[in-house]
Tab-separated table of C-alpha atoms in Angstrom:
chain	number	residue	atom	x	y	z
A	619	MET	CA	15.380	52.240	-9.483
A	620	THR	CA	12.885	54.358	-7.544
A	621	MET	CA	11.512	53.297	-4.193
A	622	LEU	CA	8.120	52.673	-5.812
A	623	GLN	CA	9.660	50.426	-8.462
A	624	PHE	CA	11.599	48.560	-5.800
A	625	VAL	CA	8.443	47.939	-3.778
A	626	ARG	CA	6.620	46.701	-6.886
A	627	VAL	CA	9.455	44.279	-7.733
A	628	LEU	CA	9.570	43.075	-4.125
A	629	VAL	CA	5.813	42.490	-3.991
A	630	ALA	CA	5.877	40.671	-7.342
A	631	SER	CA	8.741	38.460	-6.118
A	632	LEU	CA	6.835	37.582	-2.967
A	633	ILE	CA	3.740	36.711	-4.974
A	634	ILE	CA	5.751	34.482	-7.314
A	635	ALA	CA	7.519	32.796	-4.404
A	636	SER	CA	4.192	32.193	-2.709
A	637	ALA	CA	2.718	30.705	-5.869
A	638	VAL	CA	5.710	28.415	-6.384
A	639	GLY	CA	5.543	27.189	-2.800
A	640	ASP	CA	1.842	26.445	-3.119
A	641	GLU	CA	1.907	24.713	-6.515
A	642	ILE	CA	1.931	21.130	-5.238
A	643	LYS	CA	-1.588	20.456	-4.032
A	644	ASN	CA	-1.974	16.792	-4.962
A	645	VAL	CA	0.050	13.592	-5.267
A	646	LEU	CA	-0.368	10.870	-7.903
A	647	LEU	CA	1.460	7.567	-7.360
A	648	LEU	CA	1.699	5.282	-10.413
A	649	LEU	CA	2.752	1.769	-9.403
A	650	ALA	CA	3.725	-1.023	-11.804
A	651	ASP	CA	3.542	-4.703	-10.843
A	652	ASP	CA	6.836	-6.614	-11.280
A	653	ALA	CA	8.458	-4.092	-13.642
A	654	GLY	CA	12.180	-3.460	-13.749
A	655	LEU	CA	14.065	-0.924	-15.831
A	656	GLU	CA	12.430	-1.933	-19.134
A	657	MET	CA	11.992	1.660	-20.297
A	658	GLY	CA	13.539	3.869	-22.930
A	659	ALA	CA	14.468	6.325	-20.179
A	660	TYR	CA	16.646	3.574	-18.663
A	661	LEU	CA	18.251	2.908	-22.067
A	662	ASN	CA	16.224	-0.166	-22.997
A	663	LYS	CA	16.129	0.182	-26.789
A	664	PHE	CA	13.342	-2.360	-27.369
A	665	SER	CA	10.544	-1.739	-24.850
A	666	GLN	CA	8.367	1.102	-26.165
A	667	THR	CA	7.359	3.365	-23.276
A	668	ALA	CA	6.650	6.754	-24.830
A	669	ASN	CA	4.526	8.061	-21.937
A	670	LEU	CA	6.908	7.008	-19.178
A	671	ASP	CA	9.825	8.431	-21.137
A	672	ALA	CA	7.966	11.739	-21.507
A	673	LEU	CA	7.255	11.735	-17.762
A	674	ALA	CA	10.957	11.157	-17.097
A	675	ARG	CA	11.866	14.111	-19.326
A	676	ARG	CA	9.701	16.469	-17.314
A	677	GLY	CA	10.771	14.990	-14.004
A	678	LEU	CA	13.718	13.644	-12.053
A	679	LEU	CA	14.884	10.138	-13.024
A	680	PHE	CA	16.464	8.055	-10.246
A	681	ASN	CA	19.391	5.754	-11.009
A	682	ASN	CA	19.762	4.390	-7.478
A	683	ALA	CA	16.237	3.663	-6.266
A	684	PHE	CA	15.680	0.347	-4.481
A	685	THR	CA	12.787	-1.542	-2.989
A	686	SER	CA	13.516	-2.813	0.510
A	687	VAL	CA	11.623	-6.054	-0.158
A	688	SER	CA	11.187	-8.004	-3.389
A	689	SER	CA	7.608	-9.165	-2.944
A	690	CYS	CA	4.278	-7.619	-3.874
A	691	SER	CA	2.277	-7.109	-0.658
A	692	PRO	CA	5.284	-6.308	1.556
A	693	SER	CA	6.490	-3.783	-1.017
A	694	ARG	CA	3.117	-2.036	-1.217
A	695	ALA	CA	3.019	-1.962	2.586
A	696	GLN	CA	6.470	-0.299	2.725
A	697	LEU	CA	5.257	2.397	0.314
A	698	LEU	CA	2.161	3.115	2.368
A	699	THR	CA	3.657	2.850	5.873
A	700	GLY	CA	7.259	4.034	5.474
A	701	GLN	CA	8.469	0.995	7.386
A	702	ALA	CA	10.335	-2.192	6.501
A	703	SER	CA	8.267	-5.365	6.236
A	704	HIS	CA	9.672	-6.711	9.515
A	705	SER	CA	8.525	-3.493	11.224
A	706	ASN	CA	5.020	-3.178	9.785
A	707	GLY	CA	4.272	-6.918	9.911
A	708	MET	CA	3.463	-7.485	6.241
A	709	TYR	CA	5.936	-10.358	6.070
A	710	GLY	CA	4.540	-11.884	2.872
A	711	LEU	CA	1.620	-11.905	0.452
A	712	HIS	CA	-1.726	-10.666	1.729
A	713	HIS	CA	-4.138	-12.706	-0.372
A	714	SER	CA	-5.382	-16.293	-0.156
A	715	VAL	CA	-3.739	-18.818	2.185
A	716	HIS	CA	-0.713	-16.567	2.681
A	717	ASN	CA	-2.884	-14.271	4.814
A	718	PHE	CA	-0.323	-11.694	5.921
A	719	ASN	CA	-1.502	-8.374	7.381
A	720	VAL	CA	0.204	-5.450	9.049
A	721	LEU	CA	0.510	-5.325	12.820
A	722	PRO	CA	-2.386	-3.878	14.874
A	723	ASN	CA	-0.660	-0.560	15.629
A	724	ILE	CA	0.283	0.227	12.013
A	725	GLN	CA	-1.480	2.939	10.043
A	726	SER	CA	-0.969	3.767	6.387
A	727	LEU	CA	-0.902	6.915	4.251
A	728	PRO	CA	-4.642	7.187	3.559
A	729	ASN	CA	-5.471	6.869	7.261
A	730	VAL	CA	-2.697	9.242	8.324
A	731	LEU	CA	-3.617	11.833	5.681
A	732	ARG	CA	-7.249	11.709	6.780
A	733	GLU	CA	-6.287	12.161	10.426
A	734	LYS	CA	-3.650	14.862	9.944
A	735	SER	CA	-5.814	16.919	7.555
A	736	ASN	CA	-9.094	16.391	9.446
A	737	GLY	CA	-10.534	14.779	6.321
A	738	HIS	CA	-9.518	17.653	4.048
A	739	ILE	CA	-7.296	15.461	1.812
A	740	LEU	CA	-9.138	12.983	-0.415
A	741	SER	CA	-7.434	9.604	-0.831
A	742	GLY	CA	-8.074	7.097	-3.596
A	743	ILE	CA	-6.798	3.809	-4.968
A	744	ILE	CA	-7.578	2.315	-8.376
A	745	GLY	CA	-6.253	-1.066	-9.469
A	746	LYS	CA	-4.280	-3.576	-7.447
A	747	LYS	CA	-4.293	-2.987	-3.694
A	748	HIS	CA	-3.079	-6.301	-2.218
A	749	VAL	CA	-2.510	-5.136	1.377
A	750	GLY	CA	-4.459	-5.495	4.594
A	751	ALA	CA	-6.139	-5.559	6.938
A	752	ALA	CA	-8.708	-3.287	5.324
A	753	ASP	CA	-9.081	-0.909	8.264
A	754	HIS	CA	-5.363	-0.168	8.182
A	755	PHE	CA	-5.488	0.843	4.506
A	756	ARG	CA	-8.819	2.676	4.240
A	757	PHE	CA	-8.930	4.912	1.173
A	758	ASP	CA	-11.856	7.312	0.694
A	759	PHE	CA	-12.276	6.063	-2.884
A	760	GLU	CA	-11.534	2.421	-3.712
A	761	GLU	CA	-11.885	0.494	-6.962
A	762	THR	CA	-9.639	-2.538	-6.528
A	763	GLU	CA	-9.495	-6.331	-6.806
A	764	GLU	CA	-11.615	-6.404	-3.667
A	765	LYS	CA	-14.564	-5.290	-5.843
A	766	HIS	CA	-13.536	-6.275	-9.396
A	767	PRO	CA	-11.716	-9.082	-11.237
A	768	ILE	CA	-8.030	-8.219	-11.009
A	769	ASN	CA	-7.485	-8.002	-14.785
A	770	GLN	CA	-10.489	-5.733	-15.279
A	771	ILE	CA	-9.277	-3.260	-12.688
A	772	GLY	CA	-5.503	-3.691	-13.077
A	773	ARG	CA	-4.903	-4.371	-16.797
A	774	ASN	CA	-7.965	-2.852	-18.458
A	775	ILE	CA	-6.572	0.640	-18.970
A	776	THR	CA	-9.934	1.922	-20.205
A	777	ASN	CA	-11.519	1.018	-16.868
A	778	ILE	CA	-8.573	2.600	-15.059
A	779	LYS	CA	-9.098	5.776	-17.091
A	780	LEU	CA	-12.816	5.922	-16.303
A	781	TYR	CA	-12.360	5.365	-12.575
A	782	THR	CA	-9.588	7.979	-12.545
A	783	ARG	CA	-12.035	10.394	-14.165
A	784	GLU	CA	-14.638	9.595	-11.500
A	785	PHE	CA	-12.160	10.179	-8.686
A	786	LEU	CA	-10.845	13.442	-10.123
A	787	ARG	CA	-14.377	14.714	-10.672
A	788	GLN	CA	-15.098	13.993	-7.018
A	789	ALA	CA	-11.943	15.836	-5.937
A	790	LYS	CA	-12.908	18.772	-8.155
A	791	THR	CA	-16.471	18.906	-6.864
A	792	GLN	CA	-15.404	18.717	-3.233
A	793	ALA	CA	-12.505	21.159	-3.816
A	794	LYS	CA	-10.124	18.864	-1.935
A	795	PRO	CA	-6.449	18.142	-2.505
A	796	PHE	CA	-5.901	14.450	-3.183
A	797	PHE	CA	-3.580	11.470	-2.939
A	798	LEU	CA	-4.348	8.965	-5.699
A	799	MET	CA	-2.598	5.617	-6.129
A	800	ILE	CA	-2.947	3.710	-9.420
A	801	GLY	CA	-1.956	0.062	-9.005
A	802	PHE	CA	-1.399	-1.396	-12.467
A	803	HIS	CA	-1.331	-5.216	-12.652
A	804	ASP	CA	0.969	-5.192	-15.691
A	805	PRO	CA	3.483	-6.664	-16.336
A	806	HIS	CA	2.819	-9.381	-13.713
A	807	ARG	CA	2.743	-12.989	-14.933
A	808	CYS	CA	-0.597	-14.747	-15.334
A	809	GLY	CA	0.317	-17.916	-17.232
A	810	HIS	CA	-0.076	-20.284	-14.287
A	811	VAL	CA	-3.709	-19.171	-13.763
A	812	THR	CA	-4.964	-18.213	-17.228
A	813	PRO	CA	-2.467	-19.671	-19.743
A	814	GLN	CA	-4.867	-18.997	-22.618
A	815	TYR	CA	-4.088	-15.281	-22.291
A	816	GLY	CA	-0.324	-15.754	-22.591
A	817	GLU	CA	2.410	-15.879	-19.963
A	818	PHE	CA	2.007	-12.173	-19.100
A	819	CYS	CA	-1.669	-11.833	-20.141
A	820	GLU	CA	-0.332	-10.124	-23.247
A	821	ARG	CA	-3.158	-11.523	-25.419
A	822	TRP	CA	-5.922	-10.461	-23.016
A	823	GLY	CA	-7.863	-7.529	-24.451
A	824	THR	CA	-6.057	-7.484	-27.809
A	825	GLY	CA	-9.187	-7.977	-29.916
A	826	GLU	CA	-8.030	-11.428	-31.015
A	827	GLU	CA	-10.740	-14.079	-31.135
A	828	GLY	CA	-11.871	-14.905	-27.606
A	829	MET	CA	-9.530	-12.351	-26.009
A	830	GLY	CA	-11.903	-9.393	-25.675
A	831	THR	CA	-11.017	-5.774	-26.332
A	832	ILE	CA	-9.660	-2.884	-24.291
A	833	PRO	CA	-10.871	0.151	-26.271
A	834	ASP	CA	-7.976	2.457	-25.370
A	835	TRP	CA	-5.212	-0.104	-25.874
A	836	LYS	CA	-3.243	-0.183	-29.109
A	837	PRO	CA	-1.243	-3.427	-28.742
A	838	ILE	CA	2.425	-3.288	-29.688
A	839	TYR	CA	3.792	-6.617	-30.907
A	840	TYR	CA	7.507	-7.347	-30.504
A	841	ASP	CA	9.503	-9.647	-32.772
A	842	TRP	CA	11.286	-11.863	-30.256
A	843	ARG	CA	14.018	-12.702	-32.766
A	844	ASN	CA	15.315	-9.118	-32.599
A	845	LEU	CA	15.517	-8.787	-28.817
A	846	ASP	CA	18.711	-8.619	-26.779
A	847	ILE	CA	18.713	-10.629	-23.564
A	848	PRO	CA	19.798	-9.003	-20.273
A	849	ALA	CA	23.012	-10.517	-18.936
A	850	TYR	CA	21.366	-12.120	-15.896
A	851	LEU	CA	19.069	-14.338	-18.002
A	852	PRO	CA	19.801	-17.492	-20.032
A	853	VAL	CA	20.566	-16.695	-23.654
A	854	THR	CA	17.819	-18.752	-25.299
A	855	ASP	CA	14.891	-18.259	-27.655
A	856	VAL	CA	12.545	-19.222	-24.813
A	857	VAL	CA	13.712	-16.149	-22.883
A	858	ARG	CA	13.423	-13.927	-25.979
A	859	LYS	CA	9.786	-14.967	-26.411
A	860	GLU	CA	9.110	-14.247	-22.746
A	861	LEU	CA	10.663	-10.799	-23.083
A	862	ALA	CA	8.493	-10.067	-26.129
A	863	ALA	CA	5.395	-10.905	-24.072
A	864	GLN	CA	6.623	-8.894	-21.085
A	865	TYR	CA	7.380	-5.838	-23.238
A	866	MET	CA	3.923	-6.062	-24.773
A	867	THR	CA	2.287	-5.720	-21.351
A	868	ILE	CA	4.727	-3.006	-20.295
A	869	SER	CA	3.553	-1.061	-23.340
A	870	ARG	CA	-0.030	-1.538	-22.138
A	871	LEU	CA	0.991	-0.196	-18.744
A	872	ASP	CA	2.703	2.729	-20.468
A	873	GLN	CA	-0.426	3.591	-22.445
A	874	GLY	CA	-2.401	3.406	-19.206
A	875	VAL	CA	-0.014	5.912	-17.650
A	876	GLY	CA	-0.666	8.208	-20.609
A	877	LEU	CA	-4.431	7.934	-20.127
A	878	VAL	CA	-4.220	8.758	-16.419
A	879	LEU	CA	-1.984	11.776	-17.045
A	880	LYS	CA	-4.367	12.992	-19.744
A	881	GLU	CA	-7.243	12.839	-17.256
A	882	LEU	CA	-5.113	14.847	-14.847
A	883	GLU	CA	-4.737	17.534	-17.501
A	884	SER	CA	-8.404	17.572	-18.457
A	885	PHE	CA	-9.375	18.389	-14.870
A	886	ASP	CA	-6.696	21.111	-14.627
A	887	PHE	CA	-4.716	19.195	-12.023
A	888	ALA	CA	-1.512	18.741	-14.039
A	889	ASN	CA	-0.110	22.083	-12.855
A	890	ASN	CA	-0.427	21.318	-9.152
A	891	THR	CA	0.128	17.553	-8.862
A	892	LEU	CA	3.341	15.782	-7.873
A	893	VAL	CA	3.630	12.578	-9.924
A	894	MET	CA	5.617	9.515	-8.880
A	895	TYR	CA	6.199	6.357	-10.906
A	896	THR	CA	7.810	3.184	-9.604
A	897	SER	CA	7.362	-0.594	-9.373
A	898	ASP	CA	6.811	-2.823	-6.357
A	899	ASN	CA	9.756	-5.119	-7.152
A	900	GLY	CA	11.855	-6.538	-9.955
A	901	PRO	CA	10.618	-8.712	-12.845
A	902	PRO	CA	9.564	-12.361	-12.336
A	903	PHE	CA	12.732	-13.928	-13.676
A	904	PRO	CA	15.593	-15.815	-11.979
A	905	ALA	CA	17.762	-13.677	-9.691
A	906	ALA	CA	15.109	-10.946	-9.807
A	907	ARG	CA	11.769	-10.953	-7.926
A	908	THR	CA	11.915	-12.529	-4.424
A	909	ASN	CA	15.690	-11.947	-4.384
A	910	LEU	CA	17.757	-9.178	-2.831
A	911	TYR	CA	20.082	-9.288	-5.818
A	912	GLU	CA	20.211	-6.160	-7.986
A	913	ARG	CA	17.559	-7.280	-10.486
A	914	GLY	CA	15.162	-7.992	-7.635
A	915	ILE	CA	15.488	-4.684	-5.824
A	916	LYS	CA	16.638	-2.011	-8.276
A	917	SER	CA	13.557	0.030	-9.075
A	918	PRO	CA	12.457	2.470	-11.743
A	919	PHE	CA	11.598	5.771	-10.116
A	920	ILE	CA	10.435	9.085	-11.527
A	921	LEU	CA	9.548	12.130	-9.439
A	922	ALA	CA	7.897	14.828	-11.548
A	923	SER	CA	7.063	18.144	-9.908
A	924	PRO	CA	4.815	20.842	-11.422
A	925	ASN	CA	6.974	23.492	-9.783
A	926	ALA	CA	8.986	25.401	-12.396
A	927	GLU	CA	11.888	25.866	-10.004
A	928	ASP	CA	12.269	22.132	-9.378
A	929	ARG	CA	14.563	19.888	-11.390
A	930	HIS	CA	13.270	18.648	-14.740
A	931	HIS	CA	14.817	16.411	-17.405
A	932	GLU	CA	17.603	15.452	-15.010
A	933	THR	CA	18.886	12.306	-13.337
A	934	THR	CA	19.914	11.780	-9.732
A	935	GLY	CA	22.391	9.352	-8.248
A	936	ALA	CA	20.994	9.684	-4.722
A	937	MET	CA	20.589	6.375	-2.882
A	938	VAL	CA	16.884	6.093	-2.055
A	939	SER	CA	14.458	3.455	-0.848
A	940	LEU	CA	10.826	2.957	-1.784
A	941	MET	CA	10.149	3.363	1.933
A	942	ASP	CA	10.854	7.046	1.240
A	943	VAL	CA	7.574	7.406	-0.671
A	944	TYR	CA	5.700	7.682	2.644
A	945	ALA	CA	7.642	10.677	3.950
A	946	THR	CA	7.680	12.272	0.491
A	947	VAL	CA	3.878	12.258	0.282
A	948	LEU	CA	3.558	13.764	3.757
A	949	ASP	CA	6.154	16.402	2.885
A	950	ALA	CA	4.337	17.280	-0.345
A	951	PHE	CA	1.255	18.039	1.749
A	952	GLN	CA	3.433	19.891	4.282
A	953	LEU	CA	2.606	17.376	6.989
A	954	SER	CA	5.201	16.263	9.517
A	955	LEU	CA	6.753	12.838	9.953
A	956	ASN	CA	6.734	12.838	13.725
A	957	ASN	CA	8.020	9.339	14.500
A	958	SER	CA	11.770	8.779	14.390
A	959	ALA	CA	11.249	5.001	14.160
A	960	PHE	CA	10.338	5.297	10.460
A	961	SER	CA	12.945	4.363	7.870
A	962	SER	CA	11.343	6.857	5.492
A	963	LYS	CA	12.835	10.214	4.477
A	964	SER	CA	11.410	12.799	2.122
A	965	LEU	CA	12.713	12.962	-1.443
A	966	MET	CA	11.399	16.496	-1.965
A	967	PRO	CA	14.799	18.169	-1.295
A	968	LEU	CA	16.225	16.238	-4.262
A	969	LEU	CA	13.950	18.254	-6.543
A	970	ARG	CA	16.006	21.334	-5.712
A	971	LYS	CA	19.557	20.101	-5.202
A	972	GLU	CA	21.672	17.010	-5.829
A	973	PRO	CA	23.349	15.846	-2.603
A	974	ARG	CA	27.069	15.200	-2.509
A	975	PRO	CA	27.533	11.415	-2.846
A	976	GLN	CA	29.281	9.552	-0.044
A	977	GLU	CA	30.739	6.053	-0.358
A	978	ASP	CA	28.910	4.919	2.781
A	979	ASP	CA	25.460	6.038	1.556
A	980	ALA	CA	23.252	2.994	2.058
A	981	VAL	CA	19.840	1.444	1.590
A	982	TYR	CA	18.572	-1.585	3.468
A	983	GLY	CA	16.563	-4.681	2.597
A	984	SER	CA	14.324	-6.975	4.594
A	985	HIS	CA	12.673	-9.938	2.878
A	986	SER	CA	11.057	-12.658	4.997
A	987	TYR	CA	8.472	-14.505	2.899
A	988	HIS	CA	6.667	-14.271	-0.421
A	989	GLU	CA	4.237	-17.147	-0.377
A	990	ILE	CA	3.597	-18.644	3.066
A	991	THR	CA	5.685	-21.712	2.175
A	992	MET	CA	8.701	-19.612	1.156
A	993	ASP	CA	10.418	-19.353	4.533
A	994	TYR	CA	13.702	-17.733	3.487
A	995	PRO	CA	14.296	-14.508	5.459
A	996	MET	CA	17.096	-12.281	4.183
A	997	ARG	CA	18.489	-8.947	5.340
A	998	MET	CA	20.671	-6.600	3.310
A	999	ILE	CA	22.733	-3.442	3.341
A	1000	ARG	CA	23.684	-1.943	-0.019
A	1001	THR	CA	26.186	0.917	-0.231
A	1002	ARG	CA	27.511	2.579	-3.363
A	1003	GLN	CA	30.273	-0.023	-3.633
A	1004	TYR	CA	29.261	-3.085	-1.623
A	1005	LYS	CA	26.264	-5.250	-0.908
A	1006	LEU	CA	25.980	-7.596	2.068
A	1007	ILE	CA	23.165	-10.154	2.198
A	1008	HIS	CA	22.444	-12.204	5.311
A	1009	ASN	CA	20.594	-15.433	4.473
A	1010	LEU	CA	19.018	-16.445	7.778
A	1011	ASN	CA	17.772	-19.835	6.556
A	1012	TYR	CA	20.879	-20.627	4.544
A	1013	TRP	CA	20.791	-24.377	5.283
A	1014	SER	CA	17.577	-24.622	3.269
A	1015	TYR	CA	17.221	-24.437	-0.512
A	1016	PHE	CA	16.129	-21.064	-1.850
A	1017	PRO	CA	12.363	-21.394	-2.549
A	1018	ILE	CA	10.628	-20.841	-5.901
A	1019	ASP	CA	7.178	-19.230	-6.105
A	1020	GLN	CA	4.322	-20.768	-8.064
A	1021	ASP	CA	3.882	-18.462	-11.044
A	1022	PHE	CA	7.625	-18.312	-11.653
A	1023	TYR	CA	7.969	-22.089	-11.333
A	1024	THR	CA	5.574	-22.680	-14.241
A	1025	SER	CA	7.207	-20.025	-16.416
A	1026	PRO	CA	8.906	-21.167	-19.639
A	1027	THR	CA	12.216	-19.651	-18.519
A	1028	PHE	CA	12.393	-21.544	-15.228
A	1029	GLN	CA	11.097	-24.749	-16.768
A	1030	GLN	CA	13.896	-24.572	-19.335
A	1031	ILE	CA	16.483	-24.071	-16.584
A	1032	LEU	CA	14.987	-26.914	-14.556
A	1033	ASN	CA	14.772	-29.380	-17.437
A	1034	ALA	CA	18.249	-28.565	-18.684
A	1035	THR	CA	19.569	-29.241	-15.176
A	1036	LEU	CA	17.641	-32.518	-14.802
A	1037	HIS	CA	18.834	-33.770	-18.197
A	1038	ARG	CA	22.356	-32.368	-17.733
A	1039	ASP	CA	22.056	-30.286	-20.881
A	1040	ASN	CA	24.181	-27.219	-21.441
A	1041	LEU	CA	22.396	-23.956	-20.760
A	1042	PRO	CA	23.954	-20.536	-21.501
A	1043	TRP	CA	23.311	-19.004	-18.086
A	1044	TYR	CA	25.774	-17.177	-15.836
A	1045	ARG	CA	25.145	-19.543	-12.923
A	1046	SER	CA	23.874	-23.043	-12.162
A	1047	LEU	CA	20.551	-24.006	-10.625
A	1048	GLN	CA	22.411	-25.629	-7.756
A	1049	SER	CA	24.237	-22.410	-6.880
A	1050	TYR	CA	20.926	-20.567	-7.158
A	1051	TYR	CA	19.325	-22.929	-4.632
A	1052	GLU	CA	22.292	-23.301	-2.253
A	1053	ARG	CA	23.409	-20.021	-0.737
A	1054	PRO	CA	25.871	-19.296	2.062
A	1055	GLU	CA	24.875	-17.428	5.198
A	1056	TRP	CA	26.721	-14.280	4.128
A	1057	GLU	CA	27.063	-12.902	0.600
A	1058	LEU	CA	29.337	-9.923	0.037
A	1059	TYR	CA	29.690	-8.353	-3.404
A	1060	ASN	CA	31.636	-5.445	-4.831
A	1061	ILE	CA	28.824	-3.948	-6.893
A	1062	LYS	CA	31.115	-1.579	-8.771
A	1063	SER	CA	33.349	-4.304	-10.195
A	1064	ASP	CA	30.937	-7.248	-10.071
A	1065	THR	CA	27.561	-6.043	-11.305
A	1066	MET	CA	26.348	-9.626	-11.801
A	1067	GLU	CA	27.100	-10.528	-8.151
A	1068	ARG	CA	29.061	-13.612	-9.139
A	1069	HIS	CA	32.009	-13.421	-6.746
A	1070	ASN	CA	31.187	-13.747	-3.058
A	1071	LEU	CA	33.883	-11.949	-1.055
A	1072	ALA	CA	32.620	-12.847	2.421
A	1073	GLU	CA	35.371	-15.408	3.031
A	1074	GLN	CA	38.182	-13.383	1.468
A	1075	PRO	CA	40.701	-12.208	4.117
A	1076	GLU	CA	41.286	-8.854	2.424
A	1077	TYR	CA	37.575	-7.983	2.874
A	1078	LYS	CA	37.459	-8.918	6.555
A	1079	ASN	CA	37.137	-5.301	7.717
A	1080	VAL	CA	34.536	-4.419	5.063
A	1081	LEU	CA	32.485	-7.414	6.176
A	1082	LYS	CA	32.768	-6.437	9.841
A	1083	VAL	CA	31.658	-2.844	9.242
A	1084	LEU	CA	28.708	-3.810	7.055
A	1085	LYS	CA	27.582	-6.499	9.508
A	1086	GLN	CA	27.598	-3.930	12.303
A	1087	ARG	CA	25.667	-1.353	10.254
A	1088	LEU	CA	23.093	-3.956	9.240
A	1089	HIS	CA	22.685	-5.113	12.844
A	1090	GLU	CA	22.213	-1.533	14.038
A	1091	TRP	CA	19.513	-0.919	11.407
A	1092	GLN	CA	17.704	-4.107	12.396
A	1093	ALA	CA	17.838	-3.093	16.047
A	1094	SER	CA	16.588	0.439	15.346
A	1095	THR	CA	13.654	-0.915	13.317
A	1096	ASN	CA	12.683	-3.597	15.854
A	1097	ASP	CA	13.444	-6.568	13.627
A	1098	PRO	CA	12.115	-9.790	15.275
A	1099	TRP	CA	14.822	-11.652	13.323
A	1100	LEU	CA	17.565	-9.478	14.856
A	1101	CYS	CA	19.433	-12.376	16.472
A	1102	ALA	CA	18.666	-15.077	13.910
A	1103	PRO	CA	19.827	-17.629	13.053
A	1104	HIS	CA	22.378	-18.348	15.807
A	1105	ALA	CA	20.665	-16.770	18.806
A	1106	VAL	CA	17.307	-15.911	20.344
A	1107	LEU	CA	16.204	-12.336	20.966
A	1108	GLN	CA	15.218	-11.732	24.580
A	1109	ALA	CA	13.401	-8.421	25.018
A	1110	GLN	CA	11.021	-9.050	27.903
A	1111	GLY	CA	11.272	-9.296	31.674
A	1112	ILE	CA	14.731	-8.367	32.931
A	1113	TYR	CA	15.822	-7.741	29.307
A	1114	LYS	CA	13.005	-5.314	28.469
A	1115	ASP	CA	15.156	-2.194	28.653
A	1116	ASN	CA	18.267	-3.861	27.273
A	1117	PRO	CA	17.393	-6.572	24.714
A	1118	VAL	CA	20.083	-9.193	24.168
A	1119	CYS	CA	20.861	-12.051	21.796
A	1120	LEU	CA	21.254	-15.324	23.710
A	1121	THR	CA	23.170	-18.048	21.899
A	1122	LEU	CA	21.707	-21.312	20.687
A	1123	GLY	CA	25.117	-22.898	20.791
A	1124	HIS	CA	25.307	-23.427	17.026
A	1125	GLU	CA	29.047	-22.867	17.062
A	1126	SER	CA	29.603	-25.763	19.468
A	1127	LEU	CA	27.240	-28.052	17.595
């Protein structure tokens, strides 16, 4: 090779490297509402999710992604602030009488992106927002339930498509990179509010008489008689019918994802946009949403990069939290995360290399409320082998939220219990209500979390280590419940520089 040829190759390599490094200009976050792993990509053979499966094939599919809180508003706040719900103050639902908002000093992604880029990055949200206060979550472009009926902006995929087109046109005209969040309302339940539309609003917009029409939706009907039931649910026809309705709305969500991605292509943004798909929490079934059990916290997660050198059509076993979305978005825009108090870490390195798994890899959970009446704070550490849950209000019955209470599945469980009928479920309603203070499970050998090991002598050391790690995480993230339930946290006056837990004397009582 001559010197001239060498220089040409070197220059070409530098140009290519520069182009690859600059490919990600924008970030698109697709967020489902109460969806679990009901996707073909996660080996569900019934739920038809062609667009999500295609996204998974061109991206990185996560097998160990977890939400830190199994409730809608707190989960959305963790995504947008990078902090656990006890740190950001979104302890429960934002809307109506629940009235939770983040703490005064908390800022979210749209505000931080605006500040760090001097307004150069355009932020937008379409669909369900469900966080507050408004000034703490101020997007440049907003079309949400604050301006529209929630179904029209969260389930009407034609409206979502049109507002996505409007936002992308604005980004194109202004020549700005963008962060766009699409908050789908599917497959959230709606039967307790609008039962005429079906338990999951699966009839709404189908074109049936009185149901209206969503022009871009081609409804997929599922024969409930052919469906397998996940192991954590009662094996009944009532559950099969609920799954058929849930899958129908998941397919609507999936078609909405396809429409949004098509708009991205039509504006020539597909080649420079990082796409993320996940869900706020698990499905609204027993042992799932509002629980820190696996079905409540295990999340679908896809990270699809336009960069040719990044990983595509692969899976990762990395242990990640939805709190990591915050740092990932900042990293995609090459902006720093300059506060060590955040629980968030960037997932961008996973696009290049799979980390070596360690048995003590861990994610954490912090659930305090859902509805304002559901006072049942829980904290959790989940490693690759074990999960430890601390139920801080363990002397109370585990609370049930309103839309789940009216669901056919829960009503069947409730009525079977009241009438002492046999029900093919892996646990009893009494054991579901009455929980010990500490729950320790070997996730590898007990995927259903049926055998609590907290009182077993042979797990004494495991319990001690996990308790200490959980306590350290709570302390590092300024958890107000750090000393609960047996002590009071004193962090003022003479204890300001050295906070302590002062006993309530429960042991003596």
